[in-house]
Every structure is written in structure tokens, then in C-alpha cells.
């Protein structure tokens, strides 16, 4: 693994002023970042999120998925504890890239679910890798994580790669009429540990305005 730390800076957000750490993956040429708050070194497990890039959800307010809602909620919870880490990994579309994700969305617009769409395009349901997390966490001094995720395969993959995940913390937020089917497929076909009834809904007024 060829992850190289490049630079760090302050990153003020509505919830807290984080430190932004930039890394370069020399093998793929991709840039990844980590946001930290407080002293994340030491033995006490750190509240953390390993978030995969979703340009549409994280930056463009898409309601097709739950990514943007999870990103905001994770940063808010870290701010609430005054200590935590978020790794933002540039593996868009579960690793198939932005343009293939748009192709997959087109298939979903015509009836495929999120898994079938990937498969019709010749990809696996989830092509992500997590081996870059260990060098990033090592650089930050993080020894153990309380990981915010609903995805048990993510916990298994991180554990296999050598990350000490001491607890899985559910992150069920952002259900709305546009992503109910998508969330049901994640729970049904991808094994995410969540019931749709657990979710905090998106504000109804916002949904109606944006529909
Ligand atoms: N290929 C594809 N990728 C998607 C789709 N919707 C979201 N994504 C990508 O899925 C990734 C997020 O993965 P999710 O399956 O939503 O959630 P997770 O990270 O496995 O699990 P959590 O930790 O619980 O959020 C991001 O990279 C998104 O760009 C889709 O319909 N097709
Ligand atoms: Zn998304």
C-alpha cells in the first residue's frame, strides 16, 4: 500500500472546526482525505466513519441514496463527542466510478435495483477496497474505532485489513420517498443491518419542495 501524507489544514464546518488531512495513493493516483476532531491518538476507541465518495449524494443533494445524510450525521456526532475521525475515500459508486454509476442509475430508472444494475454493467455489486485505511489511521495515531455504519461487510473487510473495530454504531438517517427502494435493497440483498422503520426521515417539507 502506497499511501503518502501530503498536508493538513483547518476545516471549519457548521458543526465544528475539523483538521483536514490529505493523502495521495501513489498506486492509483487518487487523493483521499481524513477529517479529525480532538486528540484521536491513544487507546480509547475513536468514534469514526469510513465514507465512500458519492458526488451525487454528498455534494449535489441527491435523494436517491442516503450518503449525504450519513455524511452530515457522522460529522455532527463527531462534533457532539468532541473527538473522532472520518475517512473520505475516493471510491465513487462502490468503486465503479462516477460515469458507470450514472449508467447504473439509468438502468435503475428503468427498473433494475442497485445490485442488478451493477451486474448488468459487468461489475460486482461492491468493488470497494479498504486496505488504504490502515496507513491513513496509522498516520493519525488512531488505534481503535467505534465505526458508524450499517454494513457488516465493511466491518469485516476493515477487520481483515487490520483495523481494530471495537463497536458498530448504526447510522440510519435520511429515508425519503426517493430512496426507500434503494435502502430496502441494501437491507435485503447487501445485508445491511437496518430496518427501514429505524430511519430518521428527511424533513417532509424539504421532500415536497424538491420532488
Ligand atoms: N454502483 C452504485 N453505487 C452507488 C449507488 N448508490 C450509492 N452508491 C455508492 O455507494 C457508496 C456508499 O455505499 P453504500 O452501499 O450506500 O453504504 P456503505 O458505505 O456500504 O454502508 P454504510 O457505512 O452503512 O453507509 C458510495 O460510493 C456511493 O457512490 C448505486 O445505485 N450504484
Ligand atoms: Zn450516495
Short mmCIF file of N, CA, C and O in Angstrom, two decimals, residues 76-161:
data_model
loop_
_atom_site.label_atom_id
_atom_site.label_comp_id
_atom_site.label_asym_id
_atom_site.label_seq_id
_atom_site.Cartn_x
_atom_site.Cartn_y
_atom_site.Cartn_z
N UNK A 76 -21.77 15.55 12.55
CA UNK A 76 -22.47 16.11 13.73
C UNK A 76 -22.18 15.30 14.97
O UNK A 76 -21.95 15.84 16.05
N UNK A 77 -22.23 13.96 14.83
CA UNK A 77 -21.99 13.11 16.02
C UNK A 77 -20.56 13.23 16.52
O UNK A 77 -20.31 13.24 17.72
N UNK A 78 -19.62 13.33 15.59
CA UNK A 78 -18.22 13.50 15.99
C UNK A 78 -18.08 14.84 16.72
O UNK A 78 -17.44 14.93 17.77
N UNK A 79 -18.73 15.87 16.18
CA UNK A 79 -18.68 17.19 16.84
C UNK A 79 -19.29 17.10 18.23
O UNK A 79 -18.78 17.68 19.19
N UNK A 80 -20.39 16.32 18.36
CA UNK A 80 -21.05 16.17 19.66
C UNK A 80 -20.14 15.54 20.69
O UNK A 80 -20.20 15.88 21.88
N UNK A 81 -19.28 14.61 20.25
CA UNK A 81 -18.35 13.97 21.19
C UNK A 81 -17.06 14.77 21.36
O UNK A 81 -16.29 14.50 22.27
N UNK A 82 -16.81 15.69 20.44
CA UNK A 82 -15.57 16.48 20.51
C UNK A 82 -14.34 15.68 20.11
O UNK A 82 -13.21 16.16 20.26
N UNK A 83 -14.55 14.47 19.59
CA UNK A 83 -13.40 13.61 19.22
C UNK A 83 -13.86 12.60 18.19
O UNK A 83 -14.89 11.95 18.39
N UNK A 84 -13.12 12.49 17.11
CA UNK A 84 -13.49 11.48 16.13
C UNK A 84 -12.75 11.65 14.83
O UNK A 84 -11.97 12.60 14.63
N UNK A 85 -13.01 10.71 13.93
CA UNK A 85 -12.32 10.70 12.64
C UNK A 85 -13.28 10.28 11.54
O UNK A 85 -14.13 9.39 11.75
N UNK A 86 -13.18 10.91 10.38
CA UNK A 86 -13.93 10.49 9.20
C UNK A 86 -12.94 10.34 8.04
O UNK A 86 -12.23 11.29 7.71
N UNK A 87 -12.87 9.13 7.50
CA UNK A 87 -12.05 8.91 6.31
C UNK A 87 -12.97 9.06 5.11
O UNK A 87 -14.02 8.41 5.04
N UNK A 88 -12.58 9.93 4.18
CA UNK A 88 -13.39 10.13 2.97
C UNK A 88 -12.61 9.52 1.81
O UNK A 88 -11.60 10.07 1.36
N UNK A 89 -13.09 8.35 1.38
CA UNK A 89 -12.35 7.56 0.38
C UNK A 89 -12.93 7.80 -1.00
O UNK A 89 -14.14 7.72 -1.20
N UNK A 90 -12.05 8.03 -1.96
CA UNK A 90 -12.48 8.38 -3.32
C UNK A 90 -12.75 7.12 -4.13
O UNK A 90 -12.05 6.81 -5.09
N UNK A 91 -13.73 6.36 -3.66
CA UNK A 91 -14.14 5.18 -4.44
C UNK A 91 -15.63 5.32 -4.74
O UNK A 91 -16.48 4.68 -4.13
N UNK A 92 -15.86 6.21 -5.68
CA UNK A 92 -17.22 6.60 -6.10
C UNK A 92 -17.98 5.38 -6.64
O UNK A 92 -17.39 4.49 -7.28
N UNK A 93 -19.27 5.37 -6.37
CA UNK A 93 -20.14 4.34 -6.96
C UNK A 93 -19.77 2.93 -6.53
O UNK A 93 -19.80 2.01 -7.34
N UNK A 94 -19.43 2.79 -5.25
CA UNK A 94 -18.94 1.48 -4.74
C UNK A 94 -17.78 0.96 -5.58
O UNK A 94 -17.67 -0.23 -5.85
N UNK A 95 -16.96 1.90 -6.06
CA UNK A 95 -15.73 1.50 -6.74
C UNK A 95 -15.83 1.43 -8.25
O UNK A 95 -14.82 1.20 -8.92
N UNK A 96 -17.01 1.70 -8.85
CA UNK A 96 -17.11 1.60 -10.31
C UNK A 96 -16.89 2.96 -10.98
O UNK A 96 -16.81 3.04 -12.21
N UNK A 97 -16.84 4.03 -10.19
CA UNK A 97 -16.59 5.36 -10.77
C UNK A 97 -17.89 6.09 -11.08
O UNK A 97 -18.96 5.50 -11.21
N UNK A 98 -17.77 7.40 -11.22
CA UNK A 98 -18.95 8.26 -11.37
C UNK A 98 -19.74 7.95 -12.65
O UNK A 98 -20.96 7.84 -12.63
N UNK A 99 -19.04 7.82 -13.77
CA UNK A 99 -19.77 7.67 -15.04
C UNK A 99 -20.49 6.33 -15.10
O UNK A 99 -21.63 6.24 -15.58
N UNK A 100 -19.84 5.29 -14.57
CA UNK A 100 -20.54 3.99 -14.52
C UNK A 100 -21.70 4.04 -13.53
O UNK A 100 -22.71 3.37 -13.73
N UNK A 101 -21.56 4.84 -12.45
CA UNK A 101 -22.69 4.96 -11.53
C UNK A 101 -23.87 5.63 -12.24
O UNK A 101 -25.02 5.24 -12.05
N UNK A 102 -23.58 6.60 -13.08
CA UNK A 102 -24.68 7.24 -13.83
C UNK A 102 -25.31 6.22 -14.79
O UNK A 102 -26.54 6.15 -14.94
N UNK A 103 -24.47 5.38 -15.41
CA UNK A 103 -25.03 4.30 -16.26
C UNK A 103 -25.93 3.40 -15.41
O UNK A 103 -27.01 2.99 -15.84
N UNK A 104 -25.46 3.09 -14.19
CA UNK A 104 -26.25 2.22 -13.31
C UNK A 104 -27.55 2.91 -12.90
O UNK A 104 -28.61 2.27 -12.84
N UNK A 105 -27.49 4.21 -12.65
CA UNK A 105 -28.71 4.95 -12.31
C UNK A 105 -29.71 4.90 -13.48
O UNK A 105 -30.91 4.79 -13.29
N UNK A 106 -29.18 4.98 -14.71
CA UNK A 106 -30.06 4.93 -15.88
C UNK A 106 -30.78 3.58 -15.91
O UNK A 106 -32.00 3.52 -16.17
N UNK A 107 -30.05 2.51 -15.63
CA UNK A 107 -30.70 1.18 -15.59
C UNK A 107 -31.73 1.14 -14.46
O UNK A 107 -32.80 0.54 -14.59
N UNK A 108 -31.39 1.79 -13.31
CA UNK A 108 -32.35 1.81 -12.20
C UNK A 108 -33.59 2.63 -12.56
O UNK A 108 -34.69 2.31 -12.13
N UNK A 109 -33.40 3.67 -13.34
CA UNK A 109 -34.56 4.46 -13.78
C UNK A 109 -35.53 3.59 -14.59
O UNK A 109 -36.72 3.89 -14.69
N UNK A 110 -34.96 2.52 -15.17
CA UNK A 110 -35.79 1.63 -15.99
C UNK A 110 -36.10 0.31 -15.28
O UNK A 110 -36.39 -0.69 -15.94
N UNK A 111 -35.97 0.30 -13.97
CA UNK A 111 -36.49 -0.83 -13.21
C UNK A 111 -35.49 -1.72 -12.50
O UNK A 111 -35.88 -2.50 -11.62
N UNK A 112 -34.19 -1.65 -12.83
CA UNK A 112 -33.22 -2.51 -12.14
C UNK A 112 -33.02 -2.01 -10.71
O UNK A 112 -33.21 -0.82 -10.44
N UNK A 113 -32.62 -2.91 -9.81
CA UNK A 113 -32.22 -2.41 -8.50
C UNK A 113 -30.72 -2.14 -8.52
O UNK A 113 -30.03 -2.40 -9.52
N UNK A 114 -30.19 -1.64 -7.40
CA UNK A 114 -28.80 -1.17 -7.38
C UNK A 114 -27.80 -2.30 -7.64
O UNK A 114 -26.76 -2.10 -8.28
N UNK A 115 -28.14 -3.51 -7.21
CA UNK A 115 -27.24 -4.66 -7.43
C UNK A 115 -27.35 -5.14 -8.87
O UNK A 115 -26.33 -5.35 -9.56
N UNK A 116 -28.58 -5.31 -9.36
CA UNK A 116 -28.78 -5.77 -10.75
C UNK A 116 -28.13 -4.82 -11.74
O UNK A 116 -27.53 -5.25 -12.74
N UNK A 117 -28.22 -3.53 -11.47
CA UNK A 117 -27.66 -2.53 -12.40
C UNK A 117 -26.15 -2.72 -12.51
O UNK A 117 -25.60 -2.76 -13.61
N UNK A 118 -25.47 -2.86 -11.37
CA UNK A 118 -24.02 -3.10 -11.41
C UNK A 118 -23.70 -4.36 -12.20
O UNK A 118 -22.78 -4.39 -13.03
N UNK A 119 -24.47 -5.41 -11.95
CA UNK A 119 -24.18 -6.70 -12.60
C UNK A 119 -24.41 -6.62 -14.10
O UNK A 119 -23.62 -7.16 -14.88
N UNK A 120 -25.46 -5.92 -14.51
CA UNK A 120 -25.71 -5.78 -15.96
C UNK A 120 -24.58 -5.04 -16.65
O UNK A 120 -24.33 -5.24 -17.83
N UNK A 121 -23.91 -4.18 -15.90
CA UNK A 121 -22.79 -3.43 -16.49
C UNK A 121 -21.48 -4.23 -16.42
O UNK A 121 -20.42 -3.74 -16.84
N UNK A 122 -21.55 -5.43 -15.85
CA UNK A 122 -20.36 -6.28 -15.79
C UNK A 122 -19.52 -6.10 -14.53
O UNK A 122 -18.38 -6.56 -14.47
N UNK A 123 -20.07 -5.43 -13.53
CA UNK A 123 -19.35 -5.21 -12.28
C UNK A 123 -19.93 -6.07 -11.17
O UNK A 123 -21.10 -6.47 -11.23
N UNK A 124 -19.14 -6.28 -10.12
CA UNK A 124 -19.68 -6.87 -8.90
C UNK A 124 -20.57 -5.85 -8.21
O UNK A 124 -20.55 -4.66 -8.54
N UNK A 125 -21.35 -6.32 -7.22
CA UNK A 125 -22.26 -5.41 -6.51
C UNK A 125 -21.47 -4.36 -5.73
O UNK A 125 -21.93 -3.22 -5.57
N UNK A 126 -20.28 -4.70 -5.26
CA UNK A 126 -19.49 -3.78 -4.44
C UNK A 126 -18.02 -4.03 -4.73
O UNK A 126 -17.49 -5.09 -4.37
N UNK A 127 -17.36 -3.08 -5.39
CA UNK A 127 -15.97 -3.25 -5.83
C UNK A 127 -14.98 -2.47 -4.94
O UNK A 127 -13.85 -2.22 -5.34
N UNK A 128 -15.43 -2.07 -3.74
CA UNK A 128 -14.57 -1.21 -2.92
C UNK A 128 -13.46 -1.98 -2.22
O UNK A 128 -13.57 -3.16 -1.97
N UNK A 129 -12.39 -1.24 -1.88
CA UNK A 129 -11.29 -1.79 -1.09
C UNK A 129 -11.08 -0.88 0.12
O UNK A 129 -11.33 0.31 0.05
N UNK A 130 -10.62 -1.49 1.19
CA UNK A 130 -10.43 -0.70 2.40
C UNK A 130 -8.99 -0.77 2.92
O UNK A 130 -8.70 -0.28 4.00
N UNK A 131 -8.08 -1.37 2.12
CA UNK A 131 -6.72 -1.56 2.62
C UNK A 131 -5.96 -0.24 2.81
O UNK A 131 -4.98 -0.20 3.53
N UNK A 132 -6.45 0.84 2.18
CA UNK A 132 -5.79 2.13 2.37
C UNK A 132 -6.08 2.74 3.74
O UNK A 132 -5.42 3.70 4.15
N UNK A 133 -7.08 2.18 4.44
CA UNK A 133 -7.46 2.79 5.73
C UNK A 133 -6.36 2.62 6.78
O UNK A 133 -6.14 3.52 7.60
N UNK A 134 -5.68 1.48 6.77
CA UNK A 134 -4.69 1.24 7.83
C UNK A 134 -3.57 2.28 7.80
O UNK A 134 -3.29 2.91 8.83
N UNK A 135 -2.94 2.53 6.64
CA UNK A 135 -1.90 3.56 6.67
C UNK A 135 -2.43 4.96 7.02
O UNK A 135 -1.74 5.74 7.68
N UNK A 136 -3.68 5.26 6.62
CA UNK A 136 -4.23 6.57 6.98
C UNK A 136 -4.44 6.65 8.49
O UNK A 136 -4.06 7.63 9.14
N UNK A 137 -5.02 5.60 9.06
CA UNK A 137 -5.28 5.61 10.51
C UNK A 137 -3.98 5.58 11.30
O UNK A 137 -3.86 6.23 12.34
N UNK A 138 -3.00 4.82 10.80
CA UNK A 138 -1.69 4.79 11.48
C UNK A 138 -1.08 6.18 11.51
O UNK A 138 -0.55 6.61 12.54
N UNK A 139 -1.17 6.87 10.39
CA UNK A 139 -0.60 8.23 10.34
C UNK A 139 -1.27 9.13 11.39
O UNK A 139 -0.62 9.98 12.00
N UNK A 140 -2.58 8.93 11.58
CA UNK A 140 -3.34 9.79 12.51
C UNK A 140 -3.21 9.33 13.95
O UNK A 140 -3.68 10.02 14.86
N UNK A 141 -2.63 8.16 14.16
CA UNK A 141 -2.45 7.64 15.52
C UNK A 141 -3.69 6.95 16.07
O UNK A 141 -3.79 6.69 17.26
N UNK A 142 -4.67 6.66 15.18
CA UNK A 142 -5.92 6.02 15.64
C UNK A 142 -5.65 4.53 15.84
O UNK A 142 -5.22 3.83 14.93
N UNK A 143 -5.96 4.04 17.06
CA UNK A 143 -5.69 2.63 17.35
C UNK A 143 -6.95 1.77 17.28
O UNK A 143 -6.88 0.57 17.04
N UNK A 144 -8.10 2.35 17.56
CA UNK A 144 -9.34 1.56 17.58
C UNK A 144 -10.52 2.46 17.23
O UNK A 144 -10.53 3.65 17.56
N UNK A 145 -11.51 1.85 16.55
CA UNK A 145 -12.65 2.62 16.04
C UNK A 145 -13.98 2.10 16.57
O UNK A 145 -14.22 0.88 16.59
N UNK A 146 -14.86 3.01 16.92
CA UNK A 146 -16.30 2.72 17.06
C UNK A 146 -16.89 3.19 15.74
O UNK A 146 -17.04 4.39 15.54
N UNK A 147 -17.21 2.25 14.86
CA UNK A 147 -17.46 2.58 13.47
C UNK A 147 -18.94 2.82 13.19
O UNK A 147 -19.78 1.94 13.42
N UNK A 148 -19.24 4.01 12.66
CA UNK A 148 -20.62 4.33 12.27
C UNK A 148 -20.88 3.73 10.89
O UNK A 148 -20.38 4.21 9.88
N UNK A 149 -21.68 2.67 10.83
CA UNK A 149 -22.02 2.02 9.58
C UNK A 149 -23.17 1.05 9.82
O UNK A 149 -23.36 0.57 10.95
N UNK A 150 -23.90 0.75 8.74
CA UNK A 150 -24.91 -0.32 8.81
C UNK A 150 -24.44 -1.56 8.07
O UNK A 150 -25.17 -2.53 7.96
N UNK A 151 -23.22 -1.50 7.52
CA UNK A 151 -22.74 -2.52 6.59
C UNK A 151 -21.78 -3.50 7.28
O UNK A 151 -20.60 -3.17 7.48
N UNK A 152 -22.26 -4.70 7.59
CA UNK A 152 -21.38 -5.65 8.28
C UNK A 152 -20.19 -6.08 7.43
O UNK A 152 -19.13 -6.41 7.96
N UNK A 153 -20.35 -6.04 6.08
CA UNK A 153 -19.21 -6.42 5.22
C UNK A 153 -18.09 -5.40 5.30
O UNK A 153 -16.93 -5.73 5.12
N UNK A 154 -18.47 -4.14 5.53
CA UNK A 154 -17.43 -3.11 5.71
C UNK A 154 -16.65 -3.38 7.00
O UNK A 154 -15.42 -3.29 7.02
N UNK A 155 -17.38 -3.74 8.06
CA UNK A 155 -16.71 -4.06 9.33
C UNK A 155 -15.77 -5.26 9.13
O UNK A 155 -14.61 -5.23 9.56
N UNK A 156 -16.25 -6.29 8.43
CA UNK A 156 -15.42 -7.49 8.20
C UNK A 156 -14.19 -7.14 7.37
O UNK A 156 -13.08 -7.59 7.67
N UNK A 157 -14.40 -6.35 6.30
CA UNK A 157 -13.27 -6.02 5.41
C UNK A 157 -12.22 -5.21 6.17
O UNK A 157 -11.02 -5.47 6.06
N UNK A 158 -12.66 -4.24 6.96
CA UNK A 158 -11.71 -3.42 7.72
C UNK A 158 -10.96 -4.28 8.74
O UNK A 158 -9.75 -4.14 8.91
N UNK A 159 -11.70 -5.17 9.38
CA UNK A 159 -11.08 -6.03 10.40
C UNK A 159 -10.02 -6.92 9.76
O UNK A 159 -8.91 -7.07 10.27
N UNK A 160 -10.39 -7.50 8.59
CA UNK A 160 -9.42 -8.35 7.86
C UNK A 160 -8.16 -7.57 7.49
O UNK A 160 -7.06 -8.09 7.52
N UNK A 161 -8.34 -6.29 7.17
CA UNK A 161 -7.19 -5.47 6.78
C UNK A 161 -6.37 -5.00 7.98
O UNK A 161 -5.36 -4.32 7.80
#
